[in-house]
């Protein structure tokens, strides 16, 4: 059975106002455990809205999102999100930002320290743990957002253009690193990208969306084994 299922989702912004937008219309899909799915489509077609609805940040006007058959109640739980605008807490250091999701984990201070440093190293930011977000480049902030999401070791990762701000060389390293974890740990991942290369290199399935209907138009399986060469 599907780990994540969404059925007939409708999302309407500014309902009843002249600027009403139907961002998603009857969007449905089933995602199996361990699948790596990319979402592509033009600006404004509802990609972020779909991801935010799957996370529980956006409540659909109708339709449902379920994880392992149970309706989601909001963000968190088995899910973690990498936000397009990073959403770091500016008054917290890199360390504190990455540690944020672990404060209720029951881990000891030392365990949290090792755990957080592991993920800070994963994104290549060792030595920056005591810096504040404003002291970092856009790409580094994005890497903090990735580390924070991975640090809670979620079953399902939702990532909104997770590599878009990272410089080209670091991006390849980050993509390899993320792909390795996703495959080794059988994580279920859904990410938005503007790069067809990234969709083909990283994902096993592509949701193609278009602006007008606000729904997934085509669901393409990629039949090339990893590693892609
Ligand atoms: P994408 O991620 O594909 O660019 P979005 O999901 O961000 O698309 O947006 C889908 C549509 O919904 C667009 O027309 C956008 O302008 C609109 N929209 C997104 N967020 C809001 C919001 N908070 N309030 C009103 N309209 C929004
Ligand atoms: P917690 O980890 O329990 O959420 P925080 O250190 O994040 O505690 O602070 C609690 C609240 O106080 C936050 O939700 C935030 O809104 C506010 N806050 C803390 N420090 C600052 C700051 N330097 N600037 C603005 N708001 C802050």
XYZ file of N, CA and C and ligand atoms in Angstrom:
741
model
N 0.849 -1.210 0.000
C 0.000 0.000 0.000
C 0.876 1.249 0.000
N 0.260 2.353 -0.358
C 0.996 3.612 -0.477
C 1.380 4.141 0.904
N 2.581 4.730 1.001
C 2.950 5.400 2.255
C 2.244 6.754 2.324
N 2.133 7.383 1.151
C 1.528 8.724 1.097
C 0.497 8.745 -0.024
N -0.679 9.186 0.320
C -1.738 9.207 -0.681
C -2.491 10.530 -0.584
N -2.717 11.156 -1.711
C -3.553 12.358 -1.702
C -4.645 12.183 -2.752
N -5.834 12.601 -2.359
C -7.007 12.296 -3.172
C -7.850 13.523 -3.407
N -8.065 13.853 -4.646
C -9.000 14.919 -5.055
C -8.796 16.206 -4.274
N -7.546 16.627 -4.194
C -7.251 17.829 -3.418
C -7.605 19.091 -4.198
N -8.359 19.951 -3.543
C -8.641 21.280 -4.081
C -8.091 22.304 -3.103
N -7.293 23.216 -3.630
C -6.804 24.309 -2.792
C -7.194 25.622 -3.454
N -7.851 26.452 -2.692
C -8.309 27.751 -3.195
C -7.745 28.828 -2.283
N -7.016 29.773 -2.855
C -6.554 30.927 -2.086
C -7.538 32.080 -2.282
N -7.710 32.881 -1.255
C -8.600 34.053 -1.317
C -10.002 33.692 -1.801
N -10.536 32.607 -1.240
C -11.845 32.124 -1.689
C -12.907 33.208 -1.538
N -13.699 33.396 -2.569
C -14.799 34.349 -2.537
C -14.400 35.775 -2.866
N -13.097 36.015 -3.019
C -12.628 37.362 -3.364
C -12.329 37.442 -4.861
N -12.269 38.645 -5.401
C -12.011 38.761 -6.850
C -10.675 38.126 -7.264
N -9.727 38.093 -6.332
C -8.419 37.511 -6.676
C -8.319 36.031 -6.289
N -9.445 35.361 -6.234
C -9.491 33.929 -5.911
C -8.616 33.121 -6.883
N -7.849 32.199 -6.347
C -6.990 31.344 -7.180
C -7.251 29.876 -6.840
N -7.559 29.098 -7.837
C -7.634 27.647 -7.635
C -6.251 27.076 -7.903
N -5.484 26.910 -6.857
C -4.090 26.493 -7.043
C -3.980 25.005 -7.340
N -4.897 24.216 -6.787
C -4.926 22.784 -7.117
C -6.368 22.377 -7.374
N -6.559 21.608 -8.440
C -7.906 21.111 -8.759
C -7.867 19.600 -8.845
N -8.542 18.963 -7.920
C -8.693 17.502 -7.969
C -7.354 16.794 -8.177
N -6.347 17.241 -7.449
C -5.038 16.589 -7.575
C -5.035 15.296 -6.764
N -4.588 14.210 -7.397
C -4.549 12.918 -6.720
C -3.235 12.223 -7.041
N -2.793 11.376 -6.129
C -1.601 10.582 -6.380
C -1.348 9.608 -5.258
N -0.576 8.575 -5.576
C -0.186 7.571 -4.586
C 1.311 7.399 -4.665
N 1.951 7.426 -3.511
C 3.398 7.351 -3.478
C 3.804 6.167 -2.606
N 4.646 5.302 -3.161
C 5.089 4.110 -2.431
C 6.329 4.430 -1.600
N 6.517 3.668 -0.550
C 7.692 3.861 0.288
C 8.961 3.726 -0.551
N 9.901 4.639 -0.335
C 11.184 4.571 -1.020
C 11.207 5.242 -2.382
N 10.077 5.742 -2.833
C 10.079 6.415 -4.131
C 10.724 7.799 -4.035
N 11.405 8.177 -5.094
C 11.980 9.522 -5.205
C 11.234 10.221 -6.325
N 10.478 11.210 -5.952
C 9.601 11.851 -6.935
C 9.970 13.314 -7.108
N 10.083 13.731 -8.354
C 10.288 15.152 -8.604
C 8.994 15.740 -9.149
N 8.808 17.014 -8.875
C 7.659 17.735 -9.420
C 8.213 18.844 -10.302
N 7.793 18.847 -11.562
C 8.216 19.910 -12.461
C 6.994 20.571 -13.093
N 7.206 21.794 -13.546
C 6.111 22.528 -14.170
C 6.411 24.010 -14.069
N 5.702 24.813 -14.859
C 5.995 26.239 -14.899
C 5.661 26.937 -13.582
N 6.209 28.101 -13.435
C 5.959 28.928 -12.263
C 4.453 29.169 -12.109
N 3.955 28.998 -10.890
C 2.545 29.274 -10.627
C 1.602 28.103 -10.862
N 2.144 26.922 -11.212
C 1.265 25.784 -11.529
C 0.808 25.033 -10.293
N 1.331 25.388 -9.114
C 0.837 24.756 -7.891
C 1.798 23.773 -7.237
N 3.058 23.798 -7.651
C 4.033 22.842 -7.108
C 4.220 23.037 -5.595
N 4.490 24.286 -5.197
C 4.684 24.554 -3.768
C 3.407 24.272 -2.987
N 2.282 24.631 -3.581
C 1.000 24.378 -2.909
C 0.808 22.880 -2.675
N 1.149 22.076 -3.672
C 1.014 20.623 -3.503
C 1.927 20.140 -2.372
N 3.179 20.594 -2.374
C 4.122 20.158 -1.336
C 3.662 20.604 0.056
N 3.200 21.846 0.146
C 2.734 22.362 1.440
C 1.461 21.648 1.912
N 0.648 21.227 0.951
C -0.555 20.476 1.329
C -0.175 19.077 1.822
N 0.822 18.460 1.165
C 1.266 17.133 1.614
C 1.886 17.220 3.002
N 2.508 18.353 3.309
C 3.113 18.538 4.635
C 2.054 18.859 5.698
N 0.924 19.390 5.278
C -0.098 19.782 6.236
C -0.053 21.260 6.590
N 0.823 22.005 5.929
C 0.910 23.450 6.153
C -0.259 24.178 5.516
N -0.687 23.650 4.371
C -1.854 24.211 3.687
C -2.978 23.191 3.815
N -4.139 23.662 4.250
C -5.306 22.770 4.367
C -6.136 22.877 3.115
N -6.361 21.762 2.447
C -7.170 21.821 1.228
C -8.633 22.123 1.539
N -9.313 22.797 0.600
C -10.747 23.072 0.751
C -11.522 21.760 0.739
N -11.024 20.817 -0.063
C -11.599 19.466 -0.030
C -10.523 18.493 -0.469
N -10.779 17.219 -0.193
C -9.786 16.193 -0.499
C -8.998 15.831 0.747
N -8.185 14.784 0.630
C -7.479 14.316 1.823
C -6.047 13.910 1.521
N -5.211 13.983 2.550
C -3.824 13.514 2.483
C -3.657 12.497 3.606
N -3.174 11.309 3.271
C -2.989 10.276 4.289
C -1.584 9.706 4.227
N -1.075 9.361 5.402
C 0.193 8.639 5.506
C -0.124 7.284 6.111
N 0.264 6.234 5.410
C -0.054 4.869 5.839
C -1.528 4.728 6.216
N -2.376 5.359 5.417
C -3.807 5.198 5.604
C -4.433 6.099 6.648
N -3.594 6.902 7.340
C -4.160 7.791 8.364
C -4.071 9.241 7.921
N -5.150 9.950 8.050
C -5.168 11.366 7.635
C -4.134 12.168 8.411
N -3.401 13.016 7.713
C -2.408 13.845 8.407
C -3.114 14.955 9.173
N -2.471 15.388 10.234
C -3.083 16.432 11.070
C -2.355 17.769 10.967
N -1.170 17.752 10.391
C -0.400 18.982 10.271
C 1.044 18.643 9.969
N 1.922 19.657 9.992
C 3.339 19.423 9.704
C 3.978 18.522 10.770
N 5.138 18.002 10.440
C 5.892 17.212 11.411
C 5.528 15.743 11.358
N 5.741 15.045 12.433
C 5.508 13.604 12.459
C 6.540 12.890 11.611
N 6.063 12.111 10.646
C 6.995 11.357 9.793
C 7.553 12.182 8.650
N 7.157 13.468 8.599
C 7.550 14.318 7.475
C 8.512 15.406 7.927
N 9.376 15.818 7.004
C 10.133 17.053 7.240
C 10.220 17.786 5.921
N 10.366 19.079 6.012
C 10.275 19.922 4.829
C 11.558 20.751 4.677
N 12.034 20.858 3.451
C 13.089 21.826 3.125
C 12.391 22.946 2.362
N 12.418 24.151 2.934
C 11.662 25.259 2.358
C 12.474 25.997 1.300
N 11.763 26.513 0.327
C 12.419 27.236 -0.757
C 13.152 28.469 -0.225
N 12.543 29.137 0.760
C 13.192 30.327 1.328
C 13.956 29.991 2.618
N 14.257 28.730 2.806
C 15.084 28.182 3.902
C 14.376 28.213 5.261
N 13.657 29.308 5.570
C 12.907 29.412 6.831
C 13.766 29.129 8.051
N 14.978 29.685 8.061
C 15.835 29.535 9.251
C 15.417 30.552 10.301
N 15.708 30.240 11.548
C 15.407 31.193 12.617
C 16.622 32.100 12.784
N 16.461 33.403 12.483
C 17.630 34.286 12.406
C 18.334 34.502 13.735
N 17.610 34.330 14.836
C 18.229 34.543 16.145
C 18.896 33.285 16.679
N 18.890 32.215 15.865
C 19.533 30.959 16.258
C 20.745 30.700 15.386
N 21.770 30.073 15.979
C 22.955 29.698 15.212
C 22.620 28.541 14.276
N 23.595 28.224 13.410
C 23.463 27.062 12.530
C 23.183 25.822 13.372
N 23.959 25.643 14.427
C 23.771 24.478 15.298
C 22.344 24.438 15.849
N 21.903 25.564 16.390
C 20.567 25.603 17.007
C 19.457 25.381 15.986
N 19.671 25.920 14.772
C 18.676 25.701 13.728
C 18.558 24.216 13.378
N 19.714 23.549 13.248
C 19.679 22.129 12.884
C 19.142 21.296 14.044
N 19.436 21.740 15.270
C 19.009 20.988 16.460
C 17.532 21.190 16.771
N 16.915 22.169 16.124
C 15.582 22.600 16.542
C 14.566 21.460 16.611
N 14.557 20.616 15.598
C 13.567 19.535 15.555
C 13.846 18.418 16.546
N 15.008 18.470 17.199
C 15.403 17.364 18.090
C 15.126 17.659 19.543
N 14.610 18.890 19.827
C 14.531 19.259 21.236
C 13.537 18.428 22.018
N 12.616 17.766 21.308
C 11.652 16.919 22.010
C 11.968 15.437 21.811
N 13.188 15.154 21.328
C 13.497 13.776 20.935
C 13.864 12.886 22.108
N 14.091 13.455 23.295
C 14.497 12.652 24.443
C 15.980 12.306 24.449
N 16.717 12.832 23.468
C 18.159 12.581 23.426
C 18.867 13.440 24.470
N 20.010 12.956 24.947
C 20.825 13.741 25.875
C 21.532 14.855 25.114
N 22.075 15.813 25.850
C 22.814 16.929 25.236
C 23.931 16.432 24.329
N 24.690 15.440 24.827
C 25.804 14.908 24.038
C 25.344 14.184 22.792
N 24.269 13.440 22.925
C 23.725 12.734 21.758
C 23.261 13.741 20.709
N 22.590 14.787 21.178
C 22.128 15.810 20.240
C 23.314 16.463 19.545
N 24.361 16.724 20.312
C 25.540 17.378 19.745
C 26.137 16.531 18.613
N 26.341 15.227 18.887
C 26.920 14.341 17.869
C 26.012 14.249 16.645
N 24.740 14.115 16.917
C 23.752 13.966 15.861
C 23.738 15.211 14.967
N 23.657 16.368 15.593
C 23.599 17.622 14.844
C 24.879 17.822 14.046
N 26.026 17.539 14.678
C 27.297 17.737 13.974
C 27.416 16.783 12.776
N 26.865 15.595 12.916
C 26.876 14.651 11.792
C 26.196 15.272 10.563
N 25.049 15.904 10.798
C 24.304 16.465 9.663
C 24.916 17.786 9.184
N 25.529 18.529 10.100
C 26.232 19.743 9.680
C 27.424 19.365 8.788
N 28.103 18.276 9.147
C 29.214 17.785 8.303
C 28.686 17.294 6.962
N 27.532 16.627 6.990
C 26.951 16.090 5.757
C 26.777 17.189 4.710
N 26.396 18.376 5.154
C 26.185 19.463 4.195
C 27.419 20.364 4.073
N 28.538 19.902 4.628
C 29.802 20.612 4.436
C 29.910 21.915 5.205
N 29.259 22.020 6.350
C 29.289 23.281 7.098
C 29.999 23.157 8.447
N 30.867 22.140 8.582
C 31.642 22.033 9.805
C 32.493 23.298 9.954
N 32.509 23.859 11.147
C 33.229 25.113 11.381
C 32.300 26.320 11.341
N 31.109 26.126 10.808
C 30.138 27.231 10.724
C 29.010 27.073 11.749
N 29.142 26.098 12.637
C 28.005 25.773 13.512
C 27.608 26.907 14.440
N 28.551 27.816 14.749
C 28.206 28.921 15.650
C 27.890 30.230 14.924
N 27.840 30.166 13.600
C 27.467 31.362 12.831
C 25.945 31.525 12.833
N 25.523 32.741 12.562
C 24.096 33.032 12.440
C 23.729 33.079 10.949
N 22.473 32.835 10.615
C 22.079 32.807 9.205
C 22.558 34.018 8.393
N 22.497 35.236 8.997
C 22.884 36.414 8.202
C 24.369 36.419 7.857
N 25.143 35.547 8.496
C 26.580 35.481 8.198
C 26.888 34.470 7.088
N 25.850 33.855 6.549
C 26.037 32.798 5.554
C 25.558 33.240 4.177
N 26.108 32.602 3.136
C 25.606 32.833 1.775
C 24.265 32.122 1.621
N 23.564 32.453 0.530
C 22.276 31.809 0.256
C 22.403 30.286 0.173
N 23.454 29.846 -0.504
C 23.651 28.399 -0.653
C 23.904 27.718 0.685
N 24.672 28.401 1.532
C 24.946 27.823 2.858
C 23.667 27.761 3.687
N 22.843 28.790 3.589
C 21.567 28.765 4.323
C 20.709 27.593 3.841
N 20.726 27.398 2.531
C 19.934 26.300 1.991
C 20.451 24.962 2.520
N 21.783 24.862 2.661
C 22.355 23.618 3.191
C 21.976 23.423 4.657
N 21.833 24.505 5.415
C 21.367 24.393 6.804
C 19.931 23.846 6.822
N 19.114 24.348 5.899
C 17.729 23.864 5.798
C 17.666 22.376 5.477
N 18.579 21.919 4.617
C 18.646 20.489 4.279
C 19.076 19.689 5.514
N 20.116 20.196 6.204
C 20.605 19.490 7.403
C 19.504 19.397 8.459
N 18.760 20.482 8.643
C 17.699 20.490 9.652
C 16.626 19.441 9.335
N 16.248 19.358 8.065
C 15.218 18.382 7.691
C 15.732 16.947 7.850
N 16.959 16.702 7.402
C 17.517 15.346 7.505
C 17.762 14.952 8.958
N 18.072 15.935 9.810
C 18.428 15.631 11.198
C 17.286 14.990 11.972
N 16.058 15.267 11.614
C 14.944 14.626 12.322
C 14.695 13.217 11.781
N 15.483 12.813 10.787
C 15.415 11.477 10.203
C 13.975 11.071 9.888
N 13.330 11.902 9.050
C 11.932 11.639 8.712
C 11.826 10.502 7.706
N 10.686 9.843 7.702
C 10.435 8.820 6.663
C 10.182 9.489 5.320
N 9.547 10.673 5.391
C 9.145 11.368 4.170
C 9.780 12.751 4.150
N 10.506 13.035 3.073
C 11.138 14.349 2.933
C 10.462 15.119 1.814
N 10.064 16.333 2.111
C 9.437 17.196 1.121
C 10.384 18.370 0.902
N 10.838 18.551 -0.326
C 11.890 19.554 -0.552
C 11.494 20.486 -1.711
N 11.454 21.774 -1.411
C 11.050 22.780 -2.389
C 12.294 23.416 -3.006
N 12.633 22.980 -4.191
C 13.854 23.443 -4.888
C 15.062 23.451 -3.963
N 15.421 22.281 -3.426
C 16.406 22.213 -2.335
C 17.831 22.591 -2.727
N 18.154 22.586 -4.011
C 19.538 22.866 -4.408
C 19.660 24.162 -5.206
N 18.558 24.908 -5.302
C 18.509 26.033 -6.234
C 19.499 27.145 -5.913
N 19.818 27.355 -4.638
C 20.692 28.478 -4.271
C 22.161 28.060 -4.124
N 22.408 26.772 -4.275
C 23.762 26.246 -4.019
C 24.601 26.354 -5.294
N 25.862 26.782 -5.143
C 26.712 26.936 -6.328
C 26.941 25.573 -6.989
N 27.253 25.623 -8.286
C 27.214 24.424 -9.117
C 28.078 23.273 -8.597
N 29.289 23.611 -8.148
C 30.184 22.541 -7.693
C 29.677 21.876 -6.432
N 29.271 22.704 -5.458
C 28.760 22.156 -4.205
C 27.458 21.416 -4.456
N 26.700 21.890 -5.430
C 25.402 21.277 -5.717
C 25.553 19.801 -6.076
N 26.551 19.509 -6.928
C 26.743 18.111 -7.322
C 27.079 17.239 -6.126
N 27.917 17.762 -5.236
C 28.285 17.010 -4.027
C 27.047 16.780 -3.167
N 26.249 17.841 -2.999
C 25.046 17.752 -2.174
C 24.037 16.765 -2.773
N 23.884 16.833 -4.094
C 22.939 15.926 -4.755
C 23.349 14.471 -4.546
N 24.654 14.199 -4.693
C 25.159 12.828 -4.502
C 24.909 12.367 -3.073
N 25.189 13.282 -2.137
C 25.052 12.958 -0.714
C 23.597 12.649 -0.364
N 22.725 13.516 -0.830
C 21.296 13.353 -0.554
C 20.770 12.072 -1.215
N 21.196 11.841 -2.451
C 20.744 10.638 -3.167
C 21.188 9.373 -2.432
N 22.434 9.387 -1.942
C 22.974 8.230 -1.227
C 22.102 7.897 -0.010
N 21.770 8.925 0.760
C 20.955 8.707 1.959
C 19.559 8.238 1.584
N 19.000 8.862 0.562
C 17.646 8.516 0.149
C 17.581 7.049 -0.274
N 18.609 6.590 -0.992
C 18.592 5.203 -1.471
C 18.939 4.236 -0.347
N 19.977 4.543 0.437
C 20.406 3.641 1.518
C 19.336 3.485 2.580
N 18.655 4.563 2.885
C 17.702 4.532 4.003
C 16.258 4.404 3.533
N 16.095 4.171 2.244
C 14.748 3.967 1.683
C 13.780 5.084 2.074
N 14.278 6.281 2.086
C 13.400 7.402 2.392
C 12.484 7.681 1.200
N 11.343 8.193 1.502
C 10.413 8.615 0.466
C 10.604 10.111 0.292
N 10.881 10.520 -0.932
C 11.232 11.917 -1.151
C 10.425 12.504 -2.290
N 9.915 13.699 -2.048
C 9.221 14.435 -3.091
C 9.863 15.809 -3.152
N 10.399 16.166 -4.303
C 11.055 17.465 -4.387
C 10.658 18.194 -5.660
N 10.639 19.516 -5.518
C 10.334 20.381 -6.652
C 11.648 20.807 -7.286
N 11.665 20.832 -8.609
C 12.863 21.340 -9.273
C 12.484 22.051 -10.572
N 13.337 22.961 -10.984
C 13.186 23.578 -12.303
C 14.124 22.931 -13.307
N 14.945 21.987 -12.812
C 15.964 21.392 -13.666
C 15.552 19.996 -14.111
N 15.406 19.826 -15.427
C 15.073 18.508 -15.963
C 16.194 17.527 -15.632
N 17.442 18.005 -15.690
C 18.574 17.145 -15.341
C 18.445 16.620 -13.919
N 18.082 17.524 -13.012
C 17.953 17.135 -11.616
C 16.818 16.113 -11.452
N 15.723 16.342 -12.156
C 14.596 15.407 -12.098
C 15.035 14.017 -12.562
N 15.768 13.970 -13.667
C 16.160 12.675 -14.230
C 17.273 12.028 -13.409
N 18.190 12.855 -12.913
C 19.335 12.320 -12.167
C 18.904 11.781 -10.808
N 17.983 12.486 -10.154
C 17.658 12.149 -8.771
C 16.379 11.338 -8.600
N 15.413 11.515 -9.473
C 14.118 10.908 -9.156
C 13.851 9.655 -9.972
N 12.881 8.877 -9.500
C 12.481 7.668 -10.219
C 11.115 7.872 -10.869
N 10.544 9.027 -10.574
C 9.195 9.305 -11.074
C 9.021 10.818 -11.111
N 8.366 11.307 -12.123
C 8.213 12.750 -12.298
C 6.736 13.113 -12.387
N 6.315 14.033 -11.524
C 4.973 14.607 -11.671
C 5.115 15.872 -12.502
N 4.451 15.898 -13.618
C 4.469 17.080 -14.473
C 3.163 17.837 -14.278
N 3.285 19.105 -13.895
C 2.079 19.915 -13.653
C 2.026 21.057 -14.660
N 0.808 21.554 -14.924
C 0.675 22.724 -15.786
C -0.196 23.766 -15.096
N -0.144 24.983 -15.586
C -0.797 26.089 -14.902
C -2.316 25.986 -14.945
N -2.861 25.750 -16.124
C -4.294 25.959 -16.260
C -5.145 25.027 -15.425
N -4.946 23.727 -15.513
C -5.824 22.899 -14.688
C -5.389 22.801 -13.228
N -4.156 23.186 -12.889
C -3.741 23.103 -11.504
C -3.730 21.690 -10.971
N -3.279 20.775 -11.768
C -3.210 19.386 -11.307
C -2.068 18.660 -12.009
N -1.820 17.455 -11.516
C -0.766 16.659 -12.136
C -1.277 16.133 -13.470
N -0.549 16.436 -14.525
C -0.980 16.073 -15.866
C -0.433 14.718 -16.260
N 0.839 14.523 -15.963
C 1.481 13.281 -16.368
C 2.343 12.799 -15.233
N 2.408 11.521 -15.103
C 3.149 10.876 -14.044
C 4.104 9.922 -14.765
N 5.366 10.335 -14.889
C 6.331 9.601 -15.708
C 7.249 8.749 -14.839
N 7.365 7.487 -15.169
C 8.341 6.626 -14.482
C 9.672 6.709 -15.222
N 10.746 6.845 -14.471
C 12.060 6.865 -15.109
C 12.671 5.480 -14.995
N 12.993 4.917 -16.151
C 13.426 3.528 -16.196
C 14.929 3.381 -16.378
N 15.684 4.201 -15.683
C 17.148 4.090 -15.763
C 17.622 3.732 -14.371
N 18.438 2.663 -14.221
C 18.869 2.294 -12.867
C 19.851 3.310 -12.283
N 19.864 3.385 -10.937
C 20.907 4.165 -10.261
C 22.167 3.337 -10.223
N 23.402 3.915 -10.223
C 23.581 5.334 -10.448
C 23.389 5.700 -11.905
N 22.794 6.836 -12.131
C 22.620 7.327 -13.494
C 23.998 7.749 -14.010
N 24.269 7.390 -15.240
C 25.549 7.842 -15.815
C 25.337 8.442 -17.183
P 4.509 27.048 -8.040
O 5.162 26.505 -6.803
O 4.306 26.002 -9.098
O 5.179 28.265 -8.578
P 2.421 27.906 -6.231
O 1.881 26.703 -5.557
O 3.382 28.744 -5.478
O 3.011 27.489 -7.656
O 1.203 28.859 -6.670
C 0.053 28.375 -7.356
C -0.907 29.533 -7.575
O -1.406 29.951 -6.326
C -0.258 30.762 -8.197
O -1.215 31.386 -8.998
C 0.067 31.621 -7.001
O 0.096 32.981 -7.341
C -1.065 31.307 -6.066
N -0.692 31.408 -4.638
C 0.271 30.713 -3.997
N 0.319 30.995 -2.702
C -0.670 31.911 -2.487
C -1.149 32.614 -1.341
N -0.610 32.419 -0.130
N -2.176 33.471 -1.504
C -2.738 33.646 -2.705
N -2.342 33.022 -3.828
C -1.309 32.170 -3.736
P 11.987 27.760 21.587
O 13.172 26.994 21.125
O 11.373 27.240 22.849
O 10.986 28.023 20.505
P 13.197 30.281 21.099
O 14.575 30.541 21.580
O 13.014 29.958 19.679
O 12.539 29.194 22.038
O 12.344 31.571 21.438
C 10.955 31.501 21.779
C 10.221 32.547 20.964
O 10.760 33.827 21.213
C 10.336 32.276 19.478
O 9.153 31.706 18.987
C 10.591 33.623 18.873
O 9.405 34.084 18.262
C 10.958 34.545 20.012
N 12.360 34.993 19.918
C 13.404 34.500 20.605
N 14.511 35.189 20.339
C 14.186 36.133 19.449
C 14.909 37.174 18.796
N 16.205 37.391 18.975
N 14.244 37.946 17.928
C 12.944 37.747 17.712
N 12.204 36.814 18.318
C 12.814 36.007 19.176
